[in-house]
JSON list of C-alpha atoms in Angstrom, two decimals:
[
{"chain": "A", "resi": 448, "resn": "MET", "atom": "CA", "xyz": [46.19, 18.62, 5.21]},
{"chain": "A", "resi": 449, "resn": "THR", "atom": "CA", "xyz": [42.64, 16.33, 4.93]},
{"chain": "A", "resi": 450, "resn": "PHE", "atom": "CA", "xyz": [39.56, 17.78, 6.18]},
{"chain": "A", "resi": 451, "resn": "GLU", "atom": "CA", "xyz": [35.73, 16.83, 7.19]},
{"chain": "A", "resi": 452, "resn": "ILE", "atom": "CA", "xyz": [32.38, 18.66, 6.69]},
{"chain": "A", "resi": 453, "resn": "LEU", "atom": "CA", "xyz": [30.21, 17.46, 9.13]},
{"chain": "A", "resi": 454, "resn": "PRO", "atom": "CA", "xyz": [26.41, 18.38, 8.07]},
{"chain": "A", "resi": 455, "resn": "THR", "atom": "CA", "xyz": [25.02, 18.98, 11.91]},
{"chain": "A", "resi": 456, "resn": "PHE", "atom": "CA", "xyz": [21.67, 18.22, 12.72]},
{"chain": "A", "resi": 457, "resn": "PRO", "atom": "CA", "xyz": [20.04, 17.75, 8.94]},
{"chain": "A", "resi": 458, "resn": "THR", "atom": "CA", "xyz": [16.47, 18.56, 8.94]},
{"chain": "A", "resi": 459, "resn": "PRO", "atom": "CA", "xyz": [15.00, 15.27, 7.20]},
{"chain": "A", "resi": 460, "resn": "ILE", "atom": "CA", "xyz": [12.42, 16.82, 4.02]},
{"chain": "A", "resi": 461, "resn": "TYR", "atom": "CA", "xyz": [10.82, 14.19, 2.71]},
{"chain": "A", "resi": 462, "resn": "SER", "atom": "CA", "xyz": [9.65, 15.16, -1.03]},
{"chain": "A", "resi": 463, "resn": "SER", "atom": "CA", "xyz": [7.82, 12.37, -3.91]},
{"chain": "A", "resi": 464, "resn": "GLN", "atom": "CA", "xyz": [5.17, 12.11, -6.13]},
{"chain": "A", "resi": 465, "resn": "ILE", "atom": "CA", "xyz": [1.91, 9.41, -4.94]},
{"chain": "A", "resi": 466, "resn": "SER", "atom": "CA", "xyz": [1.79, 6.34, -7.06]},
{"chain": "A", "resi": 467, "resn": "HIS", "atom": "CA", "xyz": [-1.74, 6.06, -7.51]},
{"chain": "A", "resi": 468, "resn": "TYR", "atom": "CA", "xyz": [-3.06, 9.61, -8.84]},
{"chain": "A", "resi": 469, "resn": "ASP", "atom": "CA", "xyz": [-5.51, 9.19, -11.08]},
{"chain": "A", "resi": 470, "resn": "ILE", "atom": "CA", "xyz": [-7.84, 7.15, -7.85]},
{"chain": "A", "resi": 471, "resn": "VAL", "atom": "CA", "xyz": [-6.30, 9.93, -4.91]},
{"chain": "A", "resi": 472, "resn": "GLN", "atom": "CA", "xyz": [-7.50, 12.65, -7.57]},
{"chain": "A", "resi": 473, "resn": "THR", "atom": "CA", "xyz": [-11.20, 11.06, -7.79]},
{"chain": "A", "resi": 474, "resn": "GLU", "atom": "CA", "xyz": [-11.81, 10.49, -3.66]},
{"chain": "A", "resi": 475, "resn": "LEU", "atom": "CA", "xyz": [-10.81, 14.13, -2.62]},
{"chain": "A", "resi": 476, "resn": "GLU", "atom": "CA", "xyz": [-12.37, 15.42, -5.27]},
{"chain": "A", "resi": 477, "resn": "GLU", "atom": "CA", "xyz": [-15.38, 13.40, -3.88]},
{"chain": "A", "resi": 478, "resn": "SER", "atom": "CA", "xyz": [-15.29, 14.95, -0.23]},
{"chain": "A", "resi": 479, "resn": "TYR", "atom": "CA", "xyz": [-14.04, 18.12, -1.48]},
{"chain": "A", "resi": 480, "resn": "ASN", "atom": "CA", "xyz": [-16.93, 19.20, -3.17]},
{"chain": "A", "resi": 481, "resn": "ASN", "atom": "CA", "xyz": [-18.66, 18.34, 0.26]},
{"chain": "A", "resi": 482, "resn": "ILE", "atom": "CA", "xyz": [-16.81, 20.87, 2.22]},
{"chain": "A", "resi": 483, "resn": "ASP", "atom": "CA", "xyz": [-18.12, 24.45, 3.44]},
{"chain": "A", "resi": 484, "resn": "PHE", "atom": "CA", "xyz": [-14.82, 26.18, 3.60]},
{"chain": "A", "resi": 485, "resn": "SER", "atom": "CA", "xyz": [-14.37, 29.47, 6.04]},
{"chain": "A", "resi": 486, "resn": "MET", "atom": "CA", "xyz": [-11.01, 31.09, 7.75]},
{"chain": "A", "resi": 487, "resn": "ASN", "atom": "CA", "xyz": [-10.09, 30.82, 11.26]},
{"chain": "A", "resi": 488, "resn": "PRO", "atom": "CA", "xyz": [-11.51, 34.35, 12.70]},
{"chain": "A", "resi": 489, "resn": "ASN", "atom": "CA", "xyz": [-7.91, 34.38, 14.56]},
{"chain": "A", "resi": 490, "resn": "TRP", "atom": "CA", "xyz": [-5.72, 34.60, 11.47]},
{"chain": "A", "resi": 491, "resn": "GLY", "atom": "CA", "xyz": [-7.02, 37.53, 8.99]},
{"chain": "A", "resi": 492, "resn": "ASN", "atom": "CA", "xyz": [-7.72, 36.87, 5.66]},
{"chain": "A", "resi": 493, "resn": "THR", "atom": "CA", "xyz": [-5.17, 34.43, 5.50]},
{"chain": "A", "resi": 494, "resn": "HIS", "atom": "CA", "xyz": [-6.70, 31.35, 3.97]},
{"chain": "A", "resi": 495, "resn": "TYR", "atom": "CA", "xyz": [-9.76, 29.44, 4.17]},
{"chain": "A", "resi": 496, "resn": "LEU", "atom": "CA", "xyz": [-9.87, 25.97, 5.90]},
{"chain": "A", "resi": 497, "resn": "SER", "atom": "CA", "xyz": [-11.55, 22.84, 6.17]},
{"chain": "A", "resi": 498, "resn": "ASP", "atom": "CA", "xyz": [-11.81, 22.51, 9.88]},
{"chain": "A", "resi": 499, "resn": "PRO", "atom": "CA", "xyz": [-10.51, 26.37, 10.71]},
{"chain": "A", "resi": 500, "resn": "GLU", "atom": "CA", "xyz": [-10.08, 24.61, 14.67]},
{"chain": "A", "resi": 501, "resn": "PHE", "atom": "CA", "xyz": [-8.27, 21.39, 13.46]},
{"chain": "A", "resi": 502, "resn": "ARG", "atom": "CA", "xyz": [-10.36, 19.09, 15.48]},
{"chain": "A", "resi": 503, "resn": "GLU", "atom": "CA", "xyz": [-11.42, 17.56, 13.05]},
{"chain": "A", "resi": 504, "resn": "ASN", "atom": "CA", "xyz": [-10.06, 14.16, 11.17]},
{"chain": "A", "resi": 505, "resn": "LEU", "atom": "CA", "xyz": [-11.37, 14.65, 7.37]},
{"chain": "A", "resi": 506, "resn": "ILE", "atom": "CA", "xyz": [-8.61, 11.07, 6.26]},
{"chain": "A", "resi": 507, "resn": "ILE", "atom": "CA", "xyz": [-10.99, 9.20, 8.64]},
{"chain": "A", "resi": 508, "resn": "GLU", "atom": "CA", "xyz": [-14.53, 11.65, 8.71]},
{"chain": "A", "resi": 509, "resn": "TYR", "atom": "CA", "xyz": [-14.55, 10.98, 4.34]},
{"chain": "A", "resi": 510, "resn": "ASN", "atom": "CA", "xyz": [-13.00, 7.41, 4.27]},
{"chain": "A", "resi": 511, "resn": "LEU", "atom": "CA", "xyz": [-10.41, 8.64, 2.20]},
{"chain": "A", "resi": 512, "resn": "GLU", "atom": "CA", "xyz": [-8.69, 4.84, 2.14]},
{"chain": "A", "resi": 513, "resn": "ASN", "atom": "CA", "xyz": [-6.76, 5.11, -0.95]},
{"chain": "A", "resi": 514, "resn": "PHE", "atom": "CA", "xyz": [-5.21, 8.07, 0.23]},
{"chain": "A", "resi": 515, "resn": "TYR", "atom": "CA", "xyz": [-4.42, 6.89, 3.70]},
{"chain": "A", "resi": 516, "resn": "LYS", "atom": "CA", "xyz": [-2.60, 3.84, 1.79]},
{"chain": "A", "resi": 517, "resn": "GLU", "atom": "CA", "xyz": [-0.58, 6.49, 0.75]},
{"chain": "A", "resi": 518, "resn": "VAL", "atom": "CA", "xyz": [0.20, 8.70, 3.15]},
{"chain": "A", "resi": 519, "resn": "HIS", "atom": "CA", "xyz": [1.16, 5.17, 4.98]},
{"chain": "A", "resi": 520, "resn": "ASN", "atom": "CA", "xyz": [3.24, 4.08, 2.10]},
{"chain": "A", "resi": 521, "resn": "HIS", "atom": "CA", "xyz": [5.30, 7.44, 1.79]},
{"chain": "A", "resi": 522, "resn": "LEU", "atom": "CA", "xyz": [5.15, 7.64, 6.03]},
{"chain": "A", "resi": 523, "resn": "ASN", "atom": "CA", "xyz": [7.18, 3.78, 5.38]},
{"chain": "A", "resi": 524, "resn": "ASN", "atom": "CA", "xyz": [9.95, 5.25, 2.70]},
{"chain": "A", "resi": 525, "resn": "TYR", "atom": "CA", "xyz": [10.37, 8.57, 4.65]},
{"chain": "A", "resi": 526, "resn": "CYS", "atom": "CA", "xyz": [11.21, 6.08, 7.98]},
{"chain": "A", "resi": 527, "resn": "GLU", "atom": "CA", "xyz": [13.36, 3.92, 6.41]},
{"chain": "A", "resi": 528, "resn": "SER", "atom": "CA", "xyz": [15.44, 6.46, 4.24]},
{"chain": "A", "resi": 529, "resn": "ILE", "atom": "CA", "xyz": [16.46, 8.32, 8.23]},
{"chain": "A", "resi": 530, "resn": "GLU", "atom": "CA", "xyz": [16.86, 5.35, 9.27]},
{"chain": "A", "resi": 531, "resn": "PHE", "atom": "CA", "xyz": [14.05, 5.31, 11.87]},
{"chain": "A", "resi": 532, "resn": "PRO", "atom": "CA", "xyz": [12.74, 2.06, 13.11]},
{"chain": "A", "resi": 533, "resn": "ILE", "atom": "CA", "xyz": [8.55, 2.75, 11.75]},
{"chain": "A", "resi": 534, "resn": "ARG", "atom": "CA", "xyz": [6.43, 2.09, 14.74]},
{"chain": "A", "resi": 535, "resn": "GLU", "atom": "CA", "xyz": [2.74, 1.89, 15.58]},
{"chain": "A", "resi": 536, "resn": "TYR", "atom": "CA", "xyz": [1.44, 5.63, 14.71]},
{"chain": "A", "resi": 537, "resn": "PHE", "atom": "CA", "xyz": [-1.89, 7.53, 13.93]},
{"chain": "A", "resi": 538, "resn": "ILE", "atom": "CA", "xyz": [-2.54, 10.42, 11.88]},
{"chain": "A", "resi": 539, "resn": "SER", "atom": "CA", "xyz": [-4.06, 12.90, 14.50]},
{"chain": "A", "resi": 540, "resn": "SER", "atom": "CA", "xyz": [-5.39, 15.47, 12.95]},
{"chain": "A", "resi": 541, "resn": "SER", "atom": "CA", "xyz": [-5.97, 15.93, 8.62]},
{"chain": "A", "resi": 542, "resn": "TRP", "atom": "CA", "xyz": [-7.57, 19.54, 6.50]},
{"chain": "A", "resi": 543, "resn": "PHE", "atom": "CA", "xyz": [-8.36, 20.23, 3.70]},
{"chain": "A", "resi": 544, "resn": "ALA", "atom": "CA", "xyz": [-6.75, 24.25, 2.66]},
{"chain": "A", "resi": 545, "resn": "LEU", "atom": "CA", "xyz": [-7.69, 26.61, -0.16]},
{"chain": "A", "resi": 546, "resn": "PHE", "atom": "CA", "xyz": [-5.80, 29.29, -1.37]},
{"chain": "A", "resi": 547, "resn": "LYS", "atom": "CA", "xyz": [-7.63, 31.93, -3.61]},
{"chain": "A", "resi": 548, "resn": "LYS", "atom": "CA", "xyz": [-5.76, 35.18, -5.53]},
{"chain": "A", "resi": 549, "resn": "GLY", "atom": "CA", "xyz": [-4.79, 36.90, -2.77]},
{"chain": "A", "resi": 550, "resn": "ASN", "atom": "CA", "xyz": [-4.40, 34.11, 0.35]},
{"chain": "A", "resi": 551, "resn": "TYR", "atom": "CA", "xyz": [-1.72, 33.58, 1.75]},
{"chain": "A", "resi": 552, "resn": "ALA", "atom": "CA", "xyz": [0.02, 30.55, 5.22]},
{"chain": "A", "resi": 553, "resn": "HIS", "atom": "CA", "xyz": [2.13, 32.43, 7.89]},
{"chain": "A", "resi": 554, "resn": "VAL", "atom": "CA", "xyz": [4.90, 31.32, 9.08]},
{"chain": "A", "resi": 555, "resn": "HIS", "atom": "CA", "xyz": [3.99, 28.17, 11.27]},
{"chain": "A", "resi": 556, "resn": "ASN", "atom": "CA", "xyz": [4.79, 24.60, 12.88]},
{"chain": "A", "resi": 557, "resn": "HIS", "atom": "CA", "xyz": [2.79, 21.93, 13.76]},
{"chain": "A", "resi": 558, "resn": "GLY", "atom": "CA", "xyz": [3.30, 22.30, 17.51]},
{"chain": "A", "resi": 559, "resn": "ASP", "atom": "CA", "xyz": [4.00, 18.80, 19.44]},
{"chain": "A", "resi": 560, "resn": "CYS", "atom": "CA", "xyz": [2.91, 15.88, 16.28]},
{"chain": "A", "resi": 561, "resn": "ASP", "atom": "CA", "xyz": [5.50, 14.17, 15.22]},
{"chain": "A", "resi": 562, "resn": "ILE", "atom": "CA", "xyz": [6.00, 14.47, 11.22]},
{"chain": "A", "resi": 563, "resn": "ALA", "atom": "CA", "xyz": [3.07, 16.62, 9.61]},
{"chain": "A", "resi": 564, "resn": "GLY", "atom": "CA", "xyz": [2.06, 16.23, 6.20]},
{"chain": "A", "resi": 565, "resn": "VAL", "atom": "CA", "xyz": [0.75, 17.81, 3.07]},
{"chain": "A", "resi": 566, "resn": "TYR", "atom": "CA", "xyz": [-0.30, 16.99, -0.24]},
{"chain": "A", "resi": 567, "resn": "TYR", "atom": "CA", "xyz": [-0.96, 18.75, -3.42]},
{"chain": "A", "resi": 568, "resn": "PHE", "atom": "CA", "xyz": [-4.79, 18.49, -4.53]},
{"chain": "A", "resi": 569, "resn": "LYS", "atom": "CA", "xyz": [-5.47, 21.36, -6.47]},
{"chain": "A", "resi": 570, "resn": "LYS", "atom": "CA", "xyz": [-2.10, 23.22, -8.14]},
{"chain": "A", "resi": 571, "resn": "SER", "atom": "CA", "xyz": [-0.64, 25.11, -11.09]},
{"chain": "A", "resi": 572, "resn": "SER", "atom": "CA", "xyz": [2.76, 26.21, -11.61]},
{"chain": "A", "resi": 573, "resn": "ASP", "atom": "CA", "xyz": [2.56, 30.44, -10.08]},
{"chain": "A", "resi": 574, "resn": "ASP", "atom": "CA", "xyz": [0.44, 30.24, -7.28]},
{"chain": "A", "resi": 575, "resn": "GLY", "atom": "CA", "xyz": [3.36, 30.31, -5.01]},
{"chain": "A", "resi": 576, "resn": "SER", "atom": "CA", "xyz": [5.38, 28.43, -3.22]},
{"chain": "A", "resi": 577, "resn": "PHE", "atom": "CA", "xyz": [5.21, 26.07, 0.10]},
{"chain": "A", "resi": 578, "resn": "PHE", "atom": "CA", "xyz": [9.15, 27.68, 1.96]},
{"chain": "A", "resi": 579, "resn": "PHE", "atom": "CA", "xyz": [10.80, 26.51, 5.22]},
{"chain": "A", "resi": 580, "resn": "THR", "atom": "CA", "xyz": [12.55, 28.65, 7.52]},
{"chain": "A", "resi": 581, "resn": "SER", "atom": "CA", "xyz": [15.72, 27.75, 9.74]},
{"chain": "A", "resi": 582, "resn": "PRO", "atom": "CA", "xyz": [15.84, 26.14, 12.83]},
{"chain": "A", "resi": 583, "resn": "VAL", "atom": "CA", "xyz": [18.97, 28.05, 13.78]},
{"chain": "A", "resi": 584, "resn": "PRO", "atom": "CA", "xyz": [18.09, 31.94, 13.96]},
{"chain": "A", "resi": 585, "resn": "ALA", "atom": "CA", "xyz": [21.89, 32.88, 13.07]},
{"chain": "A", "resi": 586, "resn": "LEU", "atom": "CA", "xyz": [21.90, 31.68, 9.49]},
{"chain": "A", "resi": 587, "resn": "ASP", "atom": "CA", "xyz": [19.75, 34.51, 8.66]},
{"chain": "A", "resi": 588, "resn": "SER", "atom": "CA", "xyz": [22.36, 36.83, 9.19]},
{"chain": "A", "resi": 589, "resn": "SER", "atom": "CA", "xyz": [24.93, 33.83, 7.93]},
{"chain": "A", "resi": 590, "resn": "CYS", "atom": "CA", "xyz": [27.28, 34.09, 5.08]},
{"chain": "A", "resi": 591, "resn": "PHE", "atom": "CA", "xyz": [26.76, 30.85, 4.46]},
{"chain": "A", "resi": 592, "resn": "ARG", "atom": "CA", "xyz": [23.18, 29.91, 3.39]},
{"chain": "A", "resi": 593, "resn": "THR", "atom": "CA", "xyz": [19.74, 31.16, 3.86]},
{"chain": "A", "resi": 594, "resn": "GLY", "atom": "CA", "xyz": [17.71, 31.53, 7.00]},
{"chain": "A", "resi": 595, "resn": "ARG", "atom": "CA", "xyz": [14.99, 30.59, 3.99]},
{"chain": "A", "resi": 596, "resn": "VAL", "atom": "CA", "xyz": [14.41, 27.12, 1.75]},
{"chain": "A", "resi": 597, "resn": "VAL", "atom": "CA", "xyz": [11.63, 27.17, -1.58]},
{"chain": "A", "resi": 598, "resn": "LEU", "atom": "CA", "xyz": [9.48, 24.11, -2.75]},
{"chain": "A", "resi": 599, "resn": "ASN", "atom": "CA", "xyz": [7.74, 24.78, -5.43]},
{"chain": "A", "resi": 600, "resn": "PRO", "atom": "CA", "xyz": [5.53, 21.41, -5.12]},
{"chain": "A", "resi": 601, "resn": "ASN", "atom": "CA", "xyz": [3.54, 20.30, -8.26]},
{"chain": "A", "resi": 602, "resn": "GLU", "atom": "CA", "xyz": [0.48, 18.41, -8.56]},
{"chain": "A", "resi": 603, "resn": "GLY", "atom": "CA", "xyz": [0.65, 15.00, -6.65]},
{"chain": "A", "resi": 604, "resn": "GLU", "atom": "CA", "xyz": [3.32, 16.17, -4.69]},
{"chain": "A", "resi": 605, "resn": "ILE", "atom": "CA", "xyz": [2.95, 14.79, -1.07]},
{"chain": "A", "resi": 606, "resn": "ILE", "atom": "CA", "xyz": [5.85, 16.51, 1.84]},
{"chain": "A", "resi": 607, "resn": "MET", "atom": "CA", "xyz": [6.28, 14.87, 5.08]},
{"chain": "A", "resi": 608, "resn": "PHE", "atom": "CA", "xyz": [8.92, 16.82, 7.40]},
{"chain": "A", "resi": 609, "resn": "PRO", "atom": "CA", "xyz": [8.84, 17.04, 11.43]},
{"chain": "A", "resi": 610, "resn": "GLY", "atom": "CA", "xyz": [6.12, 18.72, 12.97]},
{"chain": "A", "resi": 611, "resn": "TRP", "atom": "CA", "xyz": [8.29, 21.51, 14.88]},
{"chain": "A", "resi": 612, "resn": "LEU", "atom": "CA", "xyz": [9.43, 23.15, 11.76]},
{"chain": "A", "resi": 613, "resn": "ASN", "atom": "CA", "xyz": [8.19, 26.90, 10.79]},
{"chain": "A", "resi": 614, "resn": "HIS", "atom": "CA", "xyz": [7.50, 26.63, 7.53]},
{"chain": "A", "resi": 615, "resn": "GLY", "atom": "CA", "xyz": [4.53, 28.90, 5.06]},
{"chain": "A", "resi": 616, "resn": "VAL", "atom": "CA", "xyz": [2.81, 29.52, 1.69]},
{"chain": "A", "resi": 617, "resn": "GLU", "atom": "CA", "xyz": [3.73, 32.09, 0.02]},
{"chain": "A", "resi": 618, "resn": "THR", "atom": "CA", "xyz": [0.31, 34.49, -1.59]},
{"chain": "A", "resi": 619, "resn": "ASN", "atom": "CA", "xyz": [-1.08, 32.75, -4.36]},
{"chain": "A", "resi": 620, "resn": "ASP", "atom": "CA", "xyz": [-1.33, 35.50, -7.21]},
{"chain": "A", "resi": 621, "resn": "THR", "atom": "CA", "xyz": [-2.68, 33.77, -9.69]},
{"chain": "A", "resi": 622, "resn": "ASP", "atom": "CA", "xyz": [-6.88, 33.51, -10.30]},
{"chain": "A", "resi": 623, "resn": "GLU", "atom": "CA", "xyz": [-6.57, 29.42, -9.96]},
{"chain": "A", "resi": 624, "resn": "ASP", "atom": "CA", "xyz": [-7.40, 27.73, -6.70]},
{"chain": "A", "resi": 625, "resn": "ARG", "atom": "CA", "xyz": [-4.54, 26.47, -4.63]},
{"chain": "A", "resi": 626, "resn": "CYS", "atom": "CA", "xyz": [-5.60, 23.22, -2.17]},
{"chain": "A", "resi": 627, "resn": "SER", "atom": "CA", "xyz": [-3.66, 20.62, -0.36]},
{"chain": "A", "resi": 628, "resn": "ILE", "atom": "CA", "xyz": [-4.82, 18.39, 2.27]},
{"chain": "A", "resi": 629, "resn": "SER", "atom": "CA", "xyz": [-2.66, 18.62, 5.52]},
{"chain": "A", "resi": 630, "resn": "PHE", "atom": "CA", "xyz": [-1.96, 16.05, 7.75]},
{"chain": "A", "resi": 631, "resn": "ASN", "atom": "CA", "xyz": [-0.60, 15.18, 11.28]},
{"chain": "A", "resi": 632, "resn": "ILE", "atom": "CA", "xyz": [0.81, 11.96, 12.86]},
{"chain": "A", "resi": 633, "resn": "LEU", "atom": "CA", "xyz": [1.95, 11.19, 16.12]},
{"chain": "A", "resi": 634, "resn": "PHE", "atom": "CA", "xyz": [3.98, 7.58, 16.56]},
{"chain": "A", "resi": 635, "resn": "ASP", "atom": "CA", "xyz": [3.03, 6.06, 19.36]},
{"chain": "A", "resi": 636, "resn": "ARG", "atom": "CA", "xyz": [5.80, 6.48, 22.00]},
{"chain": "A", "resi": 637, "resn": "ASP", "atom": "CA", "xyz": [5.10, 3.56, 24.28]},
{"chain": "A", "resi": 638, "resn": "LYS", "atom": "CA", "xyz": [5.54, 0.93, 20.87]},
{"chain": "A", "resi": 639, "resn": "LYS", "atom": "CA", "xyz": [8.44, 0.25, 18.91]}
]
Protein backbone atom coordinates (compact mmCIF):
# COMPACT_ATOMS: atom_id res chain seq x y z
CA MET A 1 0.00 0.00 0.00
CA THR A 2 1.33 3.41 -0.98
CA PHE A 3 0.15 6.62 0.61
CA GLU A 4 1.09 10.26 0.90
CA ILE A 5 0.56 12.89 3.59
CA LEU A 6 -0.06 16.34 2.16
CA PRO A 7 0.83 19.36 4.36
CA THR A 8 -2.24 21.27 3.22
CA PHE A 9 -2.25 25.04 3.71
CA PRO A 10 0.92 25.34 5.81
CA THR A 11 1.70 28.73 7.34
CA PRO A 12 5.37 29.70 6.94
CA ILE A 13 6.89 31.32 10.03
CA TYR A 14 10.46 32.61 9.85
CA SER A 15 12.78 32.75 12.87
CA SER A 16 16.48 33.59 13.07
CA GLN A 17 19.12 35.33 15.16
CA ILE A 18 20.24 38.60 13.59
CA SER A 19 23.78 38.88 12.20
CA HIS A 20 24.92 42.16 13.75
CA TYR A 21 23.55 41.84 17.26
CA ASP A 22 25.81 44.31 19.11
CA ILE A 23 25.45 47.07 16.51
CA VAL A 24 21.66 46.73 16.37
CA GLN A 25 21.30 46.55 20.15
CA THR A 26 23.30 49.78 20.57
CA GLU A 27 21.23 51.52 17.90
CA LEU A 28 17.94 50.40 19.47
CA GLU A 29 19.08 51.28 23.00
CA GLU A 30 19.63 54.90 21.96
CA SER A 31 16.08 55.23 20.64
CA TYR A 32 14.55 53.14 23.46
CA ASN A 33 15.93 55.57 26.05
CA ASN A 34 14.06 58.46 24.36
CA ILE A 35 10.63 56.80 24.26
CA ASP A 36 7.73 57.91 26.43
CA PHE A 37 5.80 54.62 26.61
CA SER A 38 2.04 54.51 27.20
CA MET A 39 -0.79 52.00 26.94
CA ASN A 40 -3.54 51.94 24.36
CA PRO A 41 -6.54 53.12 26.42
CA ASN A 42 -8.90 50.79 24.52
CA TRP A 43 -7.03 47.64 25.52
CA GLY A 44 -6.93 47.90 29.30
CA ASN A 45 -3.77 47.12 31.26
CA THR A 46 -2.10 44.94 28.60
CA HIS A 47 1.31 46.41 27.69
CA TYR A 48 3.14 49.65 26.90
CA LEU A 49 3.77 50.96 23.39
CA SER A 50 5.97 53.63 21.86
CA ASP A 51 3.02 54.53 19.62
CA PRO A 52 -0.34 53.31 20.98
CA GLU A 53 -2.16 54.51 17.85
CA PHE A 54 0.22 52.77 15.38
CA ARG A 55 0.57 55.90 13.26
CA GLU A 56 4.34 56.26 13.38
CA ASN A 57 7.30 54.38 12.00
CA LEU A 58 9.99 54.05 14.64
CA ILE A 59 12.53 52.74 12.11
CA ILE A 60 12.27 55.92 10.03
CA GLU A 61 11.73 58.36 12.91
CA TYR A 62 14.91 57.23 14.71
CA ASN A 63 16.84 56.40 11.52
CA LEU A 64 17.42 52.80 12.63
CA GLU A 65 19.60 52.05 9.62
CA ASN A 66 21.34 48.94 11.00
CA PHE A 67 18.07 47.44 12.18
CA TYR A 68 16.49 48.17 8.80
CA LYS A 69 19.33 46.31 7.05
CA GLU A 70 18.69 43.27 9.27
CA VAL A 71 14.95 43.37 8.48
CA HIS A 72 15.76 43.61 4.77
CA ASN A 73 18.20 40.68 4.85
CA HIS A 74 15.85 38.46 6.84
CA LEU A 75 12.88 39.39 4.65
CA ASN A 76 14.92 38.28 1.64
CA ASN A 77 15.75 34.99 3.40
CA TYR A 78 12.10 34.46 4.31
CA CYS A 79 10.81 35.15 0.80
CA GLU A 80 13.48 32.99 -0.79
CA SER A 81 12.74 30.07 1.55
CA ILE A 82 9.03 30.08 0.64
CA GLU A 83 9.79 30.68 -3.04
CA PHE A 84 8.07 34.04 -3.06
CA PRO A 85 9.79 36.40 -5.49
CA ILE A 86 10.94 39.45 -3.55
CA ARG A 87 9.48 42.66 -4.84
CA GLU A 88 9.52 46.27 -3.80
CA TYR A 89 8.16 46.80 -0.31
CA PHE A 90 7.97 49.32 2.46
CA ILE A 91 7.72 49.12 6.21
CA SER A 92 4.39 50.79 6.87
CA SER A 93 4.73 51.01 10.66
CA SER A 94 7.05 49.98 13.48
CA TRP A 95 6.94 50.41 17.24
CA PHE A 96 8.41 49.27 20.55
CA ALA A 97 6.28 47.05 22.81
CA LEU A 98 7.25 47.00 26.49
CA PHE A 99 5.99 44.30 28.86
CA LYS A 100 6.46 44.90 32.57
CA LYS A 101 5.47 42.40 35.25
CA GLY A 102 1.82 41.39 34.71
CA ASN A 103 1.67 42.67 31.11
CA TYR A 104 0.67 40.55 28.11
CA ALA A 105 -0.51 40.98 24.51
CA HIS A 106 -4.01 39.81 23.64
CA VAL A 107 -4.59 37.66 20.58
CA HIS A 108 -4.50 39.91 17.51
CA ASN A 109 -3.25 40.13 13.95
CA HIS A 110 -1.76 42.89 11.84
CA GLY A 111 -4.67 43.38 9.47
CA ASP A 112 -3.85 44.00 5.86
CA CYS A 113 -0.05 43.99 6.08
CA ASP A 114 1.66 41.26 4.07
CA ILE A 115 4.38 40.35 6.56
CA ALA A 116 4.42 41.14 10.27
CA GLY A 117 7.62 40.91 12.25
CA VAL A 118 9.00 41.18 15.73
CA TYR A 119 12.56 41.54 17.02
CA TYR A 120 13.40 40.68 20.62
CA PHE A 121 15.42 43.60 21.98
CA LYS A 122 15.27 42.83 25.73
CA LYS A 123 14.21 39.36 26.87
CA SER A 124 14.87 36.96 29.71
CA SER A 125 14.16 33.26 29.54
CA ASP A 126 10.96 33.24 31.62
CA ASP A 127 9.18 36.48 30.76
CA GLY A 128 6.30 35.04 28.74
CA SER A 129 6.22 33.21 25.42
CA PHE A 130 5.06 34.36 22.01
CA PHE A 131 2.28 32.23 20.55
CA PHE A 132 0.31 31.77 17.36
CA THR A 133 -3.26 30.56 17.16
CA SER A 134 -4.37 28.45 14.26
CA PRO A 135 -6.19 30.06 11.35
CA VAL A 136 -8.17 26.79 11.22
CA PRO A 137 -10.73 26.98 14.05
CA ALA A 138 -11.50 23.26 13.92
CA LEU A 139 -7.98 22.46 15.15
CA ASP A 140 -9.01 23.48 18.65
CA SER A 141 -11.18 20.38 18.84
CA SER A 142 -9.04 18.13 16.66
CA CYS A 143 -7.29 15.03 17.97
CA PHE A 144 -4.43 15.61 15.53
CA ARG A 145 -3.01 18.96 16.58
CA THR A 146 -3.46 21.80 18.97
CA GLY A 147 -4.76 25.12 17.75
CA ARG A 148 -1.85 26.97 19.36
CA VAL A 149 1.92 27.01 18.70
CA VAL A 150 4.18 28.49 21.38
CA LEU A 151 7.63 29.96 20.73
CA ASN A 152 10.10 31.13 23.35
CA PRO A 153 12.35 33.47 21.36
CA ASN A 154 15.74 34.64 22.59
CA GLU A 155 17.08 38.15 22.77
CA GLY A 156 18.42 39.04 19.31
CA GLU A 157 15.89 36.85 17.48
CA ILE A 158 13.70 38.09 14.64
CA ILE A 159 10.42 36.42 13.66
CA MET A 160 8.39 37.08 10.50
CA PHE A 161 4.98 35.70 9.57
CA PRO A 162 1.89 36.51 7.47
CA GLY A 163 0.16 39.60 8.86
CA TRP A 164 -3.22 37.84 9.03
CA LEU A 165 -1.97 35.18 11.45
CA ASN A 166 -3.38 35.62 14.97
CA HIS A 167 -0.79 35.76 17.74
CA GLY A 168 -0.21 37.05 21.25
CA VAL A 169 2.23 37.18 24.15
CA GLU A 170 1.79 35.35 27.45
CA THR A 171 1.92 37.29 30.72
CA ASN A 172 5.31 38.45 31.94
CA ASP A 173 5.46 37.06 35.49
CA THR A 174 9.04 38.21 36.12
CA ASP A 175 10.45 41.45 37.50
CA GLU A 176 12.44 41.88 34.26
CA ASP A 177 11.05 44.08 31.48
CA ARG A 178 10.63 42.47 28.07
CA CYS A 179 10.87 44.77 25.05
CA SER A 180 10.48 44.05 21.37
CA ILE A 181 10.18 46.09 18.20
CA SER A 182 7.36 45.09 15.87
CA PHE A 183 6.93 46.09 12.24
CA ASN A 184 4.53 45.70 9.31
CA ILE A 185 5.66 45.17 5.72
CA LEU A 186 3.58 45.85 2.61
CA PHE A 187 4.62 44.66 -0.84
CA ASP A 188 4.09 46.87 -3.86
CA ARG A 189 1.31 45.14 -5.82
CA ASP A 190 2.15 46.96 -9.05
CA LYS A 191 5.85 46.06 -9.26
CA LYS A 192 7.39 42.61 -9.25
